[in-house]
PDB file of C-alpha atoms in Angstrom:
ATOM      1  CA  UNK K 162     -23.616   6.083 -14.253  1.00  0.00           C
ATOM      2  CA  UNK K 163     -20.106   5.383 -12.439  1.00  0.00           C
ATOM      3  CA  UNK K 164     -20.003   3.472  -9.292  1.00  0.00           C
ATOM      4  CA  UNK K 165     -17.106   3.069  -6.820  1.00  0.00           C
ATOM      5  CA  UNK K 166     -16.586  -0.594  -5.123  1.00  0.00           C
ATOM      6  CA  UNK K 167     -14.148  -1.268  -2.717  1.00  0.00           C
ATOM      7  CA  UNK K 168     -12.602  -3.698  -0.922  1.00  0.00           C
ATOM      8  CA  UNK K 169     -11.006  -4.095   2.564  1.00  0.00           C
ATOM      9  CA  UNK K 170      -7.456  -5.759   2.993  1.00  0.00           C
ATOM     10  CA  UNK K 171      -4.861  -6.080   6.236  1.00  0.00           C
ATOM     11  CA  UNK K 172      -1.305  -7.098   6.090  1.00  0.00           C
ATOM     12  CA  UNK K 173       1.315  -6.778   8.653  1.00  0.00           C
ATOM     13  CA  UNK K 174       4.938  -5.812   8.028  1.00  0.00           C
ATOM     14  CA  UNK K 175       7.692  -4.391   9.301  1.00  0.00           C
ATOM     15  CA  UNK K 176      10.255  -1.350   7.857  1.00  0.00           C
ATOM     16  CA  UNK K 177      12.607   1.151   9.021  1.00  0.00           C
ATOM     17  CA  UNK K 178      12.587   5.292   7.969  1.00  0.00           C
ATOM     18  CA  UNK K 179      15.889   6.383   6.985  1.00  0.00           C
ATOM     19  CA  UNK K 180      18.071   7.678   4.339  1.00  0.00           C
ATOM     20  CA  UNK K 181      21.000   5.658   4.079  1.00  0.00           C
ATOM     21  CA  UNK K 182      23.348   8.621   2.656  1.00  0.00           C
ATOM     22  CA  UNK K 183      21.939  10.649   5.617  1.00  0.00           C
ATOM     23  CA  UNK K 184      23.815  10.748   9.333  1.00  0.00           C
ATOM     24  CA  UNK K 185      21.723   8.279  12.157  1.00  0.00           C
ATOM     25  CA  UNK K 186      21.305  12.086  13.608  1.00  0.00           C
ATOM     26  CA  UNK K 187      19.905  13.544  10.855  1.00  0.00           C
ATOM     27  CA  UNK K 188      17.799  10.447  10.153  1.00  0.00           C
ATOM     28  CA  UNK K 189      16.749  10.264  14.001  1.00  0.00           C
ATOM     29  CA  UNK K 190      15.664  14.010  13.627  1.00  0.00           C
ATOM     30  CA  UNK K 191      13.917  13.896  10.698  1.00  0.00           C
ATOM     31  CA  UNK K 192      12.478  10.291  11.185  1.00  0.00           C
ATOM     32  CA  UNK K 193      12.069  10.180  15.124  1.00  0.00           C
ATOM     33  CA  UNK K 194      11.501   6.643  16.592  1.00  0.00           C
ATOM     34  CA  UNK K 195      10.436   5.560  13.060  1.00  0.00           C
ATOM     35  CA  UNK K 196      14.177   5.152  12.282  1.00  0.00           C
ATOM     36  CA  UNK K 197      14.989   2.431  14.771  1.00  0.00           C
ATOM     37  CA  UNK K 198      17.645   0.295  13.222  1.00  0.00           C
ATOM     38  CA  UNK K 199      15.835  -2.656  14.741  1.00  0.00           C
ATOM     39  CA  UNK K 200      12.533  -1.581  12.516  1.00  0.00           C
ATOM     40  CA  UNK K 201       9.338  -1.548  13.802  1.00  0.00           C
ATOM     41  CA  UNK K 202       5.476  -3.090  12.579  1.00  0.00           C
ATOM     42  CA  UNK K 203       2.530  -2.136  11.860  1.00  0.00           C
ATOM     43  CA  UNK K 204      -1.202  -3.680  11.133  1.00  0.00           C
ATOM     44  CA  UNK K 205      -1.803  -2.139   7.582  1.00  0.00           C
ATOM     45  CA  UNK K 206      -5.294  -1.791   6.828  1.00  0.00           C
ATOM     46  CA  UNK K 207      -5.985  -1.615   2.713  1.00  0.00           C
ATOM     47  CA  UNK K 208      -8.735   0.010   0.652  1.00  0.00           C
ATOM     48  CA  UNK K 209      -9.211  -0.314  -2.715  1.00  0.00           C
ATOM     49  CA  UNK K 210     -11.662   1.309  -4.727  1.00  0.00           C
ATOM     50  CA  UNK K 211     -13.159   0.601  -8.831  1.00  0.00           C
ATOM     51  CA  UNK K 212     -14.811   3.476 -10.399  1.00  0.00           C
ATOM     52  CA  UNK K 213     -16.597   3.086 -13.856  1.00  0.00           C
ATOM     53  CA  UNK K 214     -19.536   2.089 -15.463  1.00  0.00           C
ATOM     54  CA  UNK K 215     -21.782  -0.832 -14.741  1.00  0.00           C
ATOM     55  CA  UNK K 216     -21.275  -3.555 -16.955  1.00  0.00           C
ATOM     56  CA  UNK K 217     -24.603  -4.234 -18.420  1.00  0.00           C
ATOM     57  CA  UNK K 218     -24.830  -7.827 -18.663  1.00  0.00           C
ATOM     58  CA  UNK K 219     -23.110  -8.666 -14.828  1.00  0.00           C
ATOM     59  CA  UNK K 220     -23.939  -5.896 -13.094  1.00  0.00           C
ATOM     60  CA  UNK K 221     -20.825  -4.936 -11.846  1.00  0.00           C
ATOM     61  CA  UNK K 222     -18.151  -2.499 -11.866  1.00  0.00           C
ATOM     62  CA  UNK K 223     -15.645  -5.088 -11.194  1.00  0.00           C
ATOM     63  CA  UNK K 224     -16.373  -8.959  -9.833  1.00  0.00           C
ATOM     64  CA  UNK K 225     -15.040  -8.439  -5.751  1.00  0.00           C
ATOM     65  CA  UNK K 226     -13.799 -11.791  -6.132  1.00  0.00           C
ATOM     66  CA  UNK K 227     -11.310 -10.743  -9.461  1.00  0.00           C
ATOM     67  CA  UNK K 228     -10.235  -7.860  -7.062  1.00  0.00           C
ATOM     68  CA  UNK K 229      -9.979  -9.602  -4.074  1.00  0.00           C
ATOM     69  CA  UNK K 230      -7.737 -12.176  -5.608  1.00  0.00           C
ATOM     70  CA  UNK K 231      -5.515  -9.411  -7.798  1.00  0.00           C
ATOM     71  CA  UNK K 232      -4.874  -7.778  -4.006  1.00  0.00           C
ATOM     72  CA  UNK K 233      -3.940 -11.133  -2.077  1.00  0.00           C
ATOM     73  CA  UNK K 234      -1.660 -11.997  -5.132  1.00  0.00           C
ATOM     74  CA  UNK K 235       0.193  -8.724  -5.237  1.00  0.00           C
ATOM     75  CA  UNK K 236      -0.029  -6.963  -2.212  1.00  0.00           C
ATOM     76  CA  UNK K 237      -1.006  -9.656   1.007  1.00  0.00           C
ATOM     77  CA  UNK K 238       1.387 -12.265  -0.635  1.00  0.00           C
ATOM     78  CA  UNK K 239       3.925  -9.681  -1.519  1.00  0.00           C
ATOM     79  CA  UNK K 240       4.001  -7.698   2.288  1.00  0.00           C
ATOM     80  CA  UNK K 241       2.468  -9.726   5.024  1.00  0.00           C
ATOM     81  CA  UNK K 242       4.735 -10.496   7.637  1.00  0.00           C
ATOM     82  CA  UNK K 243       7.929  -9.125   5.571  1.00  0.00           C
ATOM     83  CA  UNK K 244      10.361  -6.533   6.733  1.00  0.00           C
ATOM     84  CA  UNK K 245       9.633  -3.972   3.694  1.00  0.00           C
ATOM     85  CA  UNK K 246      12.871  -2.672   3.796  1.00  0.00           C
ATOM     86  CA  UNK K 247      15.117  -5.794   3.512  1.00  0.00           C
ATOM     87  CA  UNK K 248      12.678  -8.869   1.954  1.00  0.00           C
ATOM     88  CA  UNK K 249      10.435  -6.610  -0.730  1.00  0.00           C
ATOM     89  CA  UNK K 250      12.316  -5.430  -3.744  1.00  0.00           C
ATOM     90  CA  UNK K 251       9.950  -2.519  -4.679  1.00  0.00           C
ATOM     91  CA  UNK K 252      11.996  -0.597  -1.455  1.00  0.00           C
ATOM     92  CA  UNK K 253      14.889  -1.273  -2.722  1.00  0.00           C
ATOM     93  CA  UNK K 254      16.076   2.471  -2.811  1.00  0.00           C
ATOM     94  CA  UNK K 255      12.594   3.497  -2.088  1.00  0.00           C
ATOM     95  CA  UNK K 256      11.981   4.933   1.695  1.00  0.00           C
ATOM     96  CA  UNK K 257       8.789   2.546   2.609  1.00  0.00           C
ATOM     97  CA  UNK K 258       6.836   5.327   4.112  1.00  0.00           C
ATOM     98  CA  UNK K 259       3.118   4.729   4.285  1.00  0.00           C
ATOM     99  CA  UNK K 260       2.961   7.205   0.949  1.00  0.00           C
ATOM    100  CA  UNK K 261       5.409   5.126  -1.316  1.00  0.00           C
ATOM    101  CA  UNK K 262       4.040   1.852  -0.099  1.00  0.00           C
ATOM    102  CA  UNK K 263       0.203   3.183  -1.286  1.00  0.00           C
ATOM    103  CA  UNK K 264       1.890   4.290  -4.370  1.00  0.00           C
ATOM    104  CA  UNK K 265       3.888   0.837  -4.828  1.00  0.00           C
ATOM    105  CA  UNK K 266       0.650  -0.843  -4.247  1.00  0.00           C
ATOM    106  CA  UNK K 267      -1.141   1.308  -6.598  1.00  0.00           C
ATOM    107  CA  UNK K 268       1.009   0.843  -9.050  1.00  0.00           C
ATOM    108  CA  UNK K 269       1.627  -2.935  -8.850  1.00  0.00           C
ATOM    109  CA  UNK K 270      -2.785  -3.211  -9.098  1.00  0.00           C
ATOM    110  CA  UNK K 271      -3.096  -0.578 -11.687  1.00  0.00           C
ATOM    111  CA  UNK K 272      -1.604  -2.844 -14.528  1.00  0.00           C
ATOM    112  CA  UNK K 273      -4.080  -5.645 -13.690  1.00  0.00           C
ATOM    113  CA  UNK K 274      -7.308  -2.932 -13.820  1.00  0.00           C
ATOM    114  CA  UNK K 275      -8.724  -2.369 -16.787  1.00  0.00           C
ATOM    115  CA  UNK K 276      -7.715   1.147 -17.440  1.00  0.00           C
ATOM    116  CA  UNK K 277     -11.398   2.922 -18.015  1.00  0.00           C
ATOM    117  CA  UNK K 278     -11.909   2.328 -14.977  1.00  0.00           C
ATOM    118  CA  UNK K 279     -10.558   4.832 -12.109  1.00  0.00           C
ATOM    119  CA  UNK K 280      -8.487   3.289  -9.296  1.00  0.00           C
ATOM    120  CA  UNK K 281      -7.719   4.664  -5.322  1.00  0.00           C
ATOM    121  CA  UNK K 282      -5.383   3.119  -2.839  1.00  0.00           C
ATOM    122  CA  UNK K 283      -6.290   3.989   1.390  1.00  0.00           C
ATOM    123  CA  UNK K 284      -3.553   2.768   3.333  1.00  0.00           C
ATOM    124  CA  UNK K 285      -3.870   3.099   6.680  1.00  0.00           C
ATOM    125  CA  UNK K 286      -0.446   3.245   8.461  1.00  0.00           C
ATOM    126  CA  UNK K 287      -2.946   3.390  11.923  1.00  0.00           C
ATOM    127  CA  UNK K 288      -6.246   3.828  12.914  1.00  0.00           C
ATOM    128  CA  UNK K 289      -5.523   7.838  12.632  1.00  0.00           C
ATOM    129  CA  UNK K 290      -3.072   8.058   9.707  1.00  0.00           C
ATOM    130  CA  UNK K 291      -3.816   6.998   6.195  1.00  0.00           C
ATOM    131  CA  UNK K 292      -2.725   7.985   3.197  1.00  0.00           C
ATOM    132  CA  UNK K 293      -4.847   8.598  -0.261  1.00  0.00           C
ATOM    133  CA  UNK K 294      -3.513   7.620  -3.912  1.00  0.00           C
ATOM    134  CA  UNK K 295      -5.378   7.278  -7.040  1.00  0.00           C
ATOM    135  CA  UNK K 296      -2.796   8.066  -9.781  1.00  0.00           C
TER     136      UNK K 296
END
């Protein structure tokens, strides 16, 4: 029998959409006020959901507190208050748009997951817009 658990996660940061080999009219068109060079925040909430089999002798899918620690180490430590664009090297080259930041963050928690078990990143950008990864 599989089982999703999830757990809910917030961080604040900052970041800028643009293309730096792109004109500031091009970027401002395709980008709108999401290109300010100033950058602009946002209050991130996180999902993240374990699928897989319950582990006979615990119980679980996946101890909350294992996951709850795995996301403060690589993804509250790693973003919270930070400008994305200048202070996290995973944008580096990488346009921090709320889909490559769920994909980043996938990616950095998929390595510590055991890898039966299936993994999804919900990032919402705002209470309306979120974006869905699992891989």
């Amino acid at each position: 029998m599989k089982v999703k658990v999830s757990r809910k996660a917030h961080f604040n940061a900052a970041h800028r959409l643009y293309r730096p080999d792109w004109s500031f009219e091009k970027n401002e068109a395709v980008f709108g006020k999401c290109n300010n060079p100033r950058y602009h925040g946002h209050n991130y909430d996180l999902i993240v959901s374990v699928e897989g089999e319950i582990d006979p002798e615990t119980g679980y899918v996946m101890d909350m507190k294992v996951l709850k620690d795995l996301i403060k180490a690589h993804v509250e430590d790693a973003f919270d208050h930070k400008n994305l664009n200048e202070d996290v090297a995973d944008f580096k080259g990488l346009n921090p748009t709320a889909e490559n930041i769920a994909v980043v963050i996938w990616n950095k928690l998929r390595s510590q997951i055991d890898e039966s078990k299936k993994l999804e990143v919900v990032l919402y950008e705002t209470p309306r817009n979120f974006v869905t990864y699992t891989g």
